[in-house]
Amino acid sequence: MRNKKYYITTPIYYPSGNWHIGHCYTTVICDALARFHKMLGEDVFFLTGTDEHGQKIEKEAKKRGVTPMEFIDPLVARLKDMWRLLDVSYDRFIRTTDKEHTECVQKIYQKLYESGDIYKAEYSGYYCTPCESMWTEAQLVNGKCPDCGREVALQKEESYFFRLGKYADRIKKLYSDKPEFLQPKSRVNEMVNNFLNAGLQDLCVSRTTVKWGVQLPFDKNHYAYVWIDALSNYISALGYLSDDDSLFQKYWPAELHMIGKEIVRFHAIIWPAILMALGVPVPEQVYGHGWLLIGGDKLSKSKQDAVRKELTDPYELVKRYGTDAVRYFLLREIPFGSDGEYTNERFLNRVNADLANDLGNLVSRTTAMILQNFGAMPARGKVEEADKELIAMAEGLFDKVKDAVDRLNAPDALAEIFAVISRANKYIDETTPWILAKDAGKKDRLGAVLYNLAETVRICAVMLKPFITKAPELILKSFSCDVNDGFESLAFGKLKEGAKVEKLPPIFPRIDIKKELAEVEKLVEQMKEEQPAPVAETVKKEEITIDDFAKVEMRVGKVIACEAVKKSKLLHETVKVGDRTLSILSGIAKHYTAEEMIGKKVIVVTNLPPREMKGILSEGMIVCAEAPDGTLSVVSPEKDVPDGSLLS
Ligand code: MSP
């Protein structure tokens, strides 16, 4: 009989180099699921990779004066290193710059062009470069990207469009016919209410200005929109439309695309529509997990500095606490499907309480007592009433964990395993082996108690293998078991009398939380100081002509009144600029009080279009210098020149 197949994917990562603990979340969950399904004997294909095209990369490489590939290659190596440190056992790492991938994307475009699902028209819209997303004016929030709140740029160009609108009804039907397609359920409501009910506009799927991408086969001036390029990785990795599509035939449709909730729109609307247009079945499930919040935020690049109190660097976390601790925290702490908070303290408490105290203690007490009293594994002995609950829990563990994994719920799965570990610790207190050890007549009973403990530990170690990767092996080795033991070895009673038992050094040393927290804060400060100023600040911006510069009108202004805008980072200044009085909002409330601003001579950009924020009109911009740590300093003329003076 053919093994059941299981095709699981992570999103492909932007090669940003700024990865933090939140980024590891999606991939570590996928790894645990992939490992579990491999242990079930299924034919698993686990895909991850990098999303390397687009304007963002093109710009970053240009800033550094290198080619995009020269910029990306070391970052990809660093990402792979992160996955290695976290024991991520992917079967394929795809890069969107791989030749087979770009050829596949070209064939996909060609196919959609020939079927009439891609057509040429004029595009006019707002582009958010960090998100690589396009928006209509109506979708913008206060003129900014509705997803990330950053600046967008108006773009007009001749483009190719994908007939997304045509598929709106089929996508709605997909959600109702196949409720498991998009999970958790709340994401369906988001998609239907925010996008599908309003009707889908056709999607612009080519660019002429961004050349770092896949060139369209039917029009060499155009390059593929990065999201279509990126989404195609899920099938290009299997050889779709290539000479050898055997993997595609075998593994598609994917059982699961695991993604963060902010990219559900791409995976649950655009991707199924593309697949429908190609005549390819949609994946079984898209799961949009929640975020790890750091300082109350998803920790976008721009905000990382503000929350530097937390140690969020995955490389440093693994170095300090080990692979298991990081994996365990990610898989256990965040209620699945929802957001969860990351702090140094939460991390340390979780690792200490569960791994050092519960698991670490159980393992060291069990092996120490066996060695002390028997020198090797004792005989199983007679089962007494007091043993029954523990044995039943250990025997029933697999079904409970499997049930949680079937729901993709790693926190529940781990909670089940740790319930058995806690029960075993309680069993030690109930059976008091140290008292039994004092009575020679109770030697058999002592042996039976220790055997039951060792068996429970062994079963928990096997069950932990998909989730944490180092400790289970150490435990199995210390009981002379095969480290490759899988679910077939779960029957209670497998340990052999007389088997060698080795004492383990503490597998999770206990952490002195107070001391450690102080050290971590110091470390973070140090890392902050060592951090070079972000490239954006040290490298020259794109060159402009003197005529471009002349378009900006800057004048000296005098702040004659100023007040803080409630519940915001804004100050509202009244600025006298010659014979004009301007109302200006500036995001400097963290850096200046209203009183400090009054009387200051400042530089004002006076020919920006007026904008409204928080119900107040802003008619200009006060020029500030931004230090690498984000501190803002208002710029003033060196000599006392009258307000209204023009900068030239
Ligand atoms: N390149 C796109 C995906 C294209 S897939 C066809 C992308 N890349 S990413 O590098 O920005 O994100 C990779 C994964 O990290 C996403 O699943 C994202 O949700 C996840 N996370 C990034 N920050 C996160 C948290 N703070 N918490 C949890 N996961 C988050 O998006």
XYZ file of C-alpha atoms in Angstrom, residues 190-637:
448
model
C -12.067 38.734 7.363
C -11.688 37.725 3.727
C -15.409 37.781 3.000
C -16.174 41.033 4.820
C -13.069 42.981 3.884
C -12.509 41.848 0.329
C -14.950 39.442 -1.300
C -18.191 41.210 -0.395
C -16.906 44.460 -1.855
C -16.213 42.610 -5.134
C -12.730 41.826 -6.380
C -10.939 44.109 -8.791
C -8.705 42.583 -11.418
C -5.138 42.365 -10.215
C -2.185 44.111 -11.790
C 0.368 41.341 -12.311
C 3.224 42.963 -14.178
C 5.617 45.880 -13.773
C 7.858 47.675 -16.221
C 9.726 49.825 -13.698
C 10.920 46.968 -11.492
C 13.327 44.837 -13.439
C 14.506 42.525 -10.678
C 11.990 39.817 -11.398
C 10.781 37.241 -13.865
C 10.520 38.595 -17.380
C 7.200 37.863 -19.065
C 7.615 35.539 -22.044
C 5.062 37.378 -24.207
C 6.252 40.929 -23.472
C 9.898 41.456 -22.577
C 9.276 44.939 -21.154
C 7.239 43.473 -18.345
C 8.259 41.628 -15.201
C 6.070 39.412 -13.021
C 4.425 40.879 -9.929
C 6.364 39.450 -6.991
C 3.400 37.903 -5.248
C 2.440 35.806 -8.294
C 6.100 34.867 -8.637
C 6.282 33.970 -4.931
C 3.023 32.027 -4.663
C 3.998 29.919 -7.671
C 6.846 28.444 -5.625
C 4.425 25.985 -4.060
C 4.001 24.228 -7.401
C 7.231 25.142 -9.187
C 9.099 23.301 -6.400
C 7.279 20.161 -7.541
C 8.181 20.603 -11.203
C 4.785 21.885 -12.361
C 4.838 22.464 -16.149
C 8.399 21.122 -16.359
C 9.640 18.068 -18.251
C 9.495 16.087 -15.046
C 6.386 16.819 -13.021
C 6.386 13.555 -11.087
C 6.640 15.338 -7.723
C 3.730 17.538 -8.708
C 1.692 14.478 -9.632
C 2.620 12.849 -6.354
C 2.307 15.674 -3.822
C -0.093 18.279 -5.170
C -2.489 19.487 -3.795
C -0.660 20.483 -0.640
C -2.173 19.334 2.607
C -1.218 22.612 4.250
C 0.074 26.111 3.530
C 0.965 27.480 6.962
C 1.265 31.272 6.949
C 1.018 34.335 9.200
C -2.323 36.100 9.268
C -1.111 39.207 7.409
C -0.606 37.248 4.197
C -3.897 35.355 4.213
C -5.328 37.627 1.485
C -2.651 36.474 -0.947
C -3.012 32.800 -0.079
C -6.757 32.511 0.295
C -7.927 34.789 -2.527
C -5.227 35.381 -5.130
C -3.610 31.949 -4.957
C -6.778 29.837 -5.326
C -7.919 32.132 -8.158
C -4.634 31.585 -10.012
C -4.903 27.837 -9.460
C -8.508 27.824 -10.671
C -7.432 29.727 -13.779
C -4.678 27.170 -14.375
C -7.109 24.294 -13.870
C -5.101 23.027 -10.909
C -6.778 21.875 -7.666
C -6.534 24.223 -4.691
C -4.607 23.186 -1.555
C -6.458 21.291 1.145
C -5.843 23.977 3.725
C -4.442 27.452 4.304
C -3.871 28.194 7.980
C -3.315 31.837 8.981
C -1.671 31.735 12.388
C -1.467 34.658 14.813
C 1.578 36.752 15.640
C 4.166 36.745 18.278
C 3.775 40.248 19.629
C 6.893 41.950 20.792
C 6.268 45.166 22.674
C 2.624 44.829 21.598
C 3.575 44.729 17.942
C 4.447 42.222 15.225
C 7.892 43.795 15.346
C 8.189 45.199 11.895
C 11.701 46.246 10.956
C 11.092 49.924 11.611
C 9.916 49.244 15.148
C 12.618 46.848 16.257
C 14.727 49.525 17.877
C 11.939 50.795 20.079
C 11.519 47.415 21.750
C 15.147 46.550 22.124
C 14.668 45.536 25.751
C 13.627 42.111 24.527
C 16.170 39.663 23.226
C 14.582 38.736 19.919
C 17.577 37.566 17.912
C 17.056 33.853 17.142
C 20.789 33.173 16.749
C 21.536 34.642 20.157
C 18.574 32.894 21.799
C 19.682 29.502 20.502
C 23.271 30.196 21.547
C 22.182 31.109 25.075
C 19.383 28.652 25.804
C 19.629 25.947 23.141
C 17.494 24.805 20.235
C 14.968 22.976 22.396
C 14.203 26.003 24.553
C 13.461 28.228 21.556
C 11.409 25.581 19.771
C 9.541 24.710 22.938
C 8.656 28.324 23.710
C 7.369 28.949 20.186
C 5.300 25.795 20.099
C 3.923 25.960 23.628
C 3.385 29.574 24.579
C 1.187 31.077 21.877
C -2.434 29.899 21.903
C -2.727 28.476 18.432
C -4.495 30.724 15.927
C -4.234 33.778 18.216
C -1.524 36.308 18.959
C 0.820 35.770 21.897
C 3.188 38.069 23.732
C 6.959 37.599 23.707
C 9.035 38.975 26.546
C 12.356 37.860 28.005
C 10.537 37.029 31.197
C 7.841 34.905 29.575
C 10.465 33.008 27.647
C 12.604 32.314 30.706
C 9.643 31.391 32.905
C 8.278 28.960 30.363
C 11.639 27.291 29.817
C 12.384 27.113 33.513
C 8.998 25.864 34.648
C 8.399 23.204 32.014
C 11.789 22.149 30.722
C 14.112 22.641 33.696
C 11.711 21.963 36.564
C 9.165 19.477 35.232
C 10.978 17.529 32.527
C 14.585 18.048 33.623
C 13.823 17.143 37.210
C 11.848 14.052 36.325
C 14.608 12.734 34.105
C 17.417 13.408 36.555
C 15.528 12.056 39.576
C 14.506 8.895 37.715
C 17.946 8.055 36.326
C 19.685 8.958 39.601
C 17.399 6.724 41.687
C 17.735 3.811 39.249
C 21.524 4.049 39.269
C 21.714 4.466 43.006
C 19.480 1.512 43.824
C 19.893 -0.923 40.933
C 22.828 0.192 38.764
C 20.738 -0.686 35.684
C 17.070 -0.891 34.605
C 15.055 -2.780 37.258
C 12.408 -5.388 36.435
C 8.908 -4.236 35.546
C 7.334 -5.798 38.635
C 3.711 -6.047 39.679
C 1.306 -3.243 38.817
C -0.392 -1.842 41.911
C -3.425 0.400 42.216
C -1.199 3.458 42.730
C 0.468 2.887 39.329
C -2.636 2.561 37.235
C -3.401 6.196 36.518
C 0.152 7.007 35.443
C 0.387 3.966 33.190
C -3.009 4.703 31.654
C -1.954 8.287 30.951
C 1.298 7.210 29.335
C -0.520 4.589 27.271
C -3.196 7.048 26.150
C -0.770 9.830 25.323
C -0.277 9.090 21.648
C -3.993 9.368 20.829
C -4.280 12.671 22.642
C -1.222 14.175 20.998
C -2.279 12.918 17.583
C -5.686 14.466 18.070
C -4.067 17.839 18.889
C -1.698 17.573 15.911
C -4.642 16.756 13.641
C -6.027 20.109 14.770
C -2.519 21.578 14.092
C -2.509 22.580 17.733
C 1.070 22.234 18.997
C 0.366 23.980 22.350
C -2.363 21.419 23.106
C -0.121 18.552 22.027
C 2.649 19.738 24.339
C 0.197 20.371 27.165
C -0.848 16.696 26.924
C 2.754 15.509 27.114
C 3.534 17.799 30.026
C 0.388 16.639 31.843
C 1.936 13.163 31.876
C 5.284 14.588 32.990
C 3.582 16.413 35.871
C 1.666 13.268 36.775
C 4.942 11.363 36.902
C 6.460 13.961 39.247
C 3.381 13.635 41.443
C 3.745 9.838 41.307
C 7.222 10.197 42.809
C 5.756 12.190 45.694
C 2.976 9.619 46.170
C 5.136 6.489 46.012
C 8.099 8.009 47.933
C 10.840 5.843 46.408
C 13.406 7.280 48.842
C 11.445 5.707 51.723
C 11.019 2.406 49.840
C 14.806 2.396 49.359
C 15.353 2.238 53.092
C 13.432 -1.021 53.444
C 15.154 -4.086 51.924
C 11.803 -5.886 51.840
C 10.429 -3.248 49.470
C 13.145 -3.609 46.835
C 10.776 -5.152 44.252
C 8.242 -2.418 44.781
C 10.971 0.220 44.463
C 12.093 -1.416 41.205
C 8.534 -1.407 39.866
C 8.053 2.273 40.751
C 11.312 3.284 39.079
C 10.534 1.129 36.059
C 7.136 2.822 35.685
C 8.829 6.193 35.886
C 11.482 5.278 33.338
C 8.856 3.929 30.934
C 6.805 7.100 31.295
C 9.887 9.227 30.658
C 10.767 7.135 27.609
C 7.265 7.413 26.151
C 7.229 11.176 26.733
C 10.635 11.443 25.055
C 9.350 9.659 21.948
C 6.260 11.855 21.898
C 8.404 14.980 22.265
C 10.595 14.146 19.269
C 8.645 16.140 16.670
C 8.560 19.216 18.888
C 11.997 19.435 20.484
C 14.951 17.720 18.928
C 17.864 17.477 21.361
C 16.571 16.291 24.765
C 14.518 13.310 23.511
C 17.626 11.781 21.943
C 19.638 12.278 25.116
C 16.917 10.654 27.200
C 16.518 7.685 24.872
C 20.287 7.179 24.783
C 20.500 7.281 28.566
C 18.044 4.349 28.706
C 19.988 2.488 25.986
C 17.118 2.902 23.536
C 17.499 3.514 19.826
C 17.353 7.260 19.162
C 15.376 6.448 16.033
C 12.577 4.845 18.039
C 9.259 6.127 16.780
C 5.592 5.720 17.557
C 5.815 1.939 17.032
C 7.839 1.781 20.263
C 5.174 3.340 22.454
C 3.727 0.247 24.145
C 4.251 0.462 27.903
C 6.745 -2.174 29.064
C 9.342 -2.037 26.308
C 12.305 -1.205 28.526
C 14.380 -4.299 29.250
C 15.370 -5.374 32.740
C 19.119 -4.976 33.185
C 19.473 -2.448 30.367
C 22.274 0.035 30.909
C 21.187 3.385 32.300
C 23.441 6.414 32.017
C 23.400 9.447 34.221
C 22.695 12.602 32.288
C 24.064 16.031 33.050
C 21.084 18.360 33.633
C 19.445 18.551 30.211
C 17.924 21.939 30.986
C 19.949 23.761 33.646
C 17.731 25.778 35.932
C 17.838 29.499 35.255
C 18.083 32.135 37.966
C 15.446 34.309 36.338
C 16.201 37.587 38.116
C 19.905 37.380 37.388
C 19.346 36.245 33.842
C 16.869 39.031 33.109
C 19.413 41.618 34.217
C 22.085 40.010 32.046
C 19.823 39.817 29.034
C 18.934 43.486 29.304
C 22.617 44.324 29.415
C 23.263 42.095 26.420
C 20.493 43.755 24.446
C 21.922 47.195 25.198
C 25.319 45.992 24.065
C 23.891 44.527 20.868
C 22.153 47.827 20.222
C 25.430 49.720 20.512
C 27.225 47.290 18.243
C 24.486 47.580 15.660
C 25.704 49.644 12.701
C 23.433 52.505 11.663
C 20.813 51.114 9.298
C 21.974 51.202 5.703
C 19.138 53.488 4.754
C 20.740 56.178 6.874
C 24.358 55.683 5.971
C 24.020 55.252 2.252
C 23.222 57.943 -0.221
C 19.680 58.098 -1.520
C 18.955 58.007 -5.233
C 20.505 60.965 -7.106
C 18.237 63.855 -8.074
C 18.804 66.935 -10.214
C 19.018 70.487 -8.912
C 15.637 71.043 -10.563
C 14.173 68.239 -8.450
C 15.586 69.901 -5.353
C 14.281 73.311 -6.431
C 10.758 71.925 -6.369
C 10.903 71.740 -2.568
C 10.052 75.035 -0.912
C 11.660 75.310 2.515
C 11.389 78.396 4.687
C 12.333 79.468 8.153
C 9.346 79.467 10.506
C 8.791 80.472 14.102
C 6.681 78.286 16.370
C 4.242 80.663 18.038
C 1.980 78.085 19.691
C 2.153 74.366 20.285
C 0.125 71.664 21.986
C 0.269 67.882 22.241
C -2.411 65.930 20.354
C -4.105 63.520 22.771
C -3.480 59.747 22.337
C -0.910 60.260 19.594
C 2.769 60.919 19.003
C 1.899 64.252 17.450
C 2.523 67.855 18.396
C 0.307 70.499 16.814
C 2.346 73.616 16.087
C 1.214 77.016 14.873
C 4.110 78.324 12.828
C 4.582 81.873 11.555
C 6.282 81.795 8.141
C 6.619 85.403 6.985
C 3.108 86.707 6.481
C 1.555 83.221 6.650
C 0.536 81.254 9.730
C 0.562 77.502 9.202
C -1.008 74.698 11.212
C 1.483 71.818 11.295
C 1.394 68.352 12.818
C 4.670 66.612 13.528
C 5.397 63.211 15.053
C 7.869 64.475 17.627
C 5.917 64.313 20.900
C 8.326 61.650 22.192
C 11.260 63.980 21.614
C 9.973 67.470 22.537
C 7.359 68.880 24.869
C 4.961 71.490 23.514
C 6.615 74.112 25.754
C 10.076 73.343 24.359
C 8.835 73.972 20.838
C 7.301 77.377 21.478
C 9.614 80.169 20.295
C 11.869 77.854 18.258
C 13.006 78.867 14.782
C 12.515 75.820 12.558
C 12.765 74.827 8.916
C 9.409 74.139 7.275
C 8.611 72.453 3.966
C 5.857 74.760 2.819
C 4.674 73.366 -0.507
C 3.380 69.941 0.496
C -0.322 69.296 -0.127
C -2.277 69.842 3.139
C -3.257 66.623 4.977
C -5.651 65.907 7.769
C -4.682 63.748 10.722
C -6.721 63.245 13.900
C -9.161 65.826 12.539
C -6.452 68.542 12.368
C -5.121 70.072 9.174
C -1.383 69.896 8.594
C -0.088 72.418 6.075
C 3.602 71.652 6.081
C 6.413 69.662 7.593
C 9.008 70.634 10.188
C 12.435 69.320 9.163
C 14.144 67.043 11.682
C 17.352 65.036 11.750
C 16.908 61.401 12.720
C 19.721 59.713 14.635
C 20.303 55.992 13.991
C 18.537 55.142 17.273
C 15.442 57.010 16.093
C 15.944 60.184 18.178
C 14.562 63.221 16.362
C 16.187 66.635 16.502
C 14.509 69.729 15.073
C 16.778 71.601 12.633
C 17.180 75.388 13.204
C 19.075 78.075 11.182
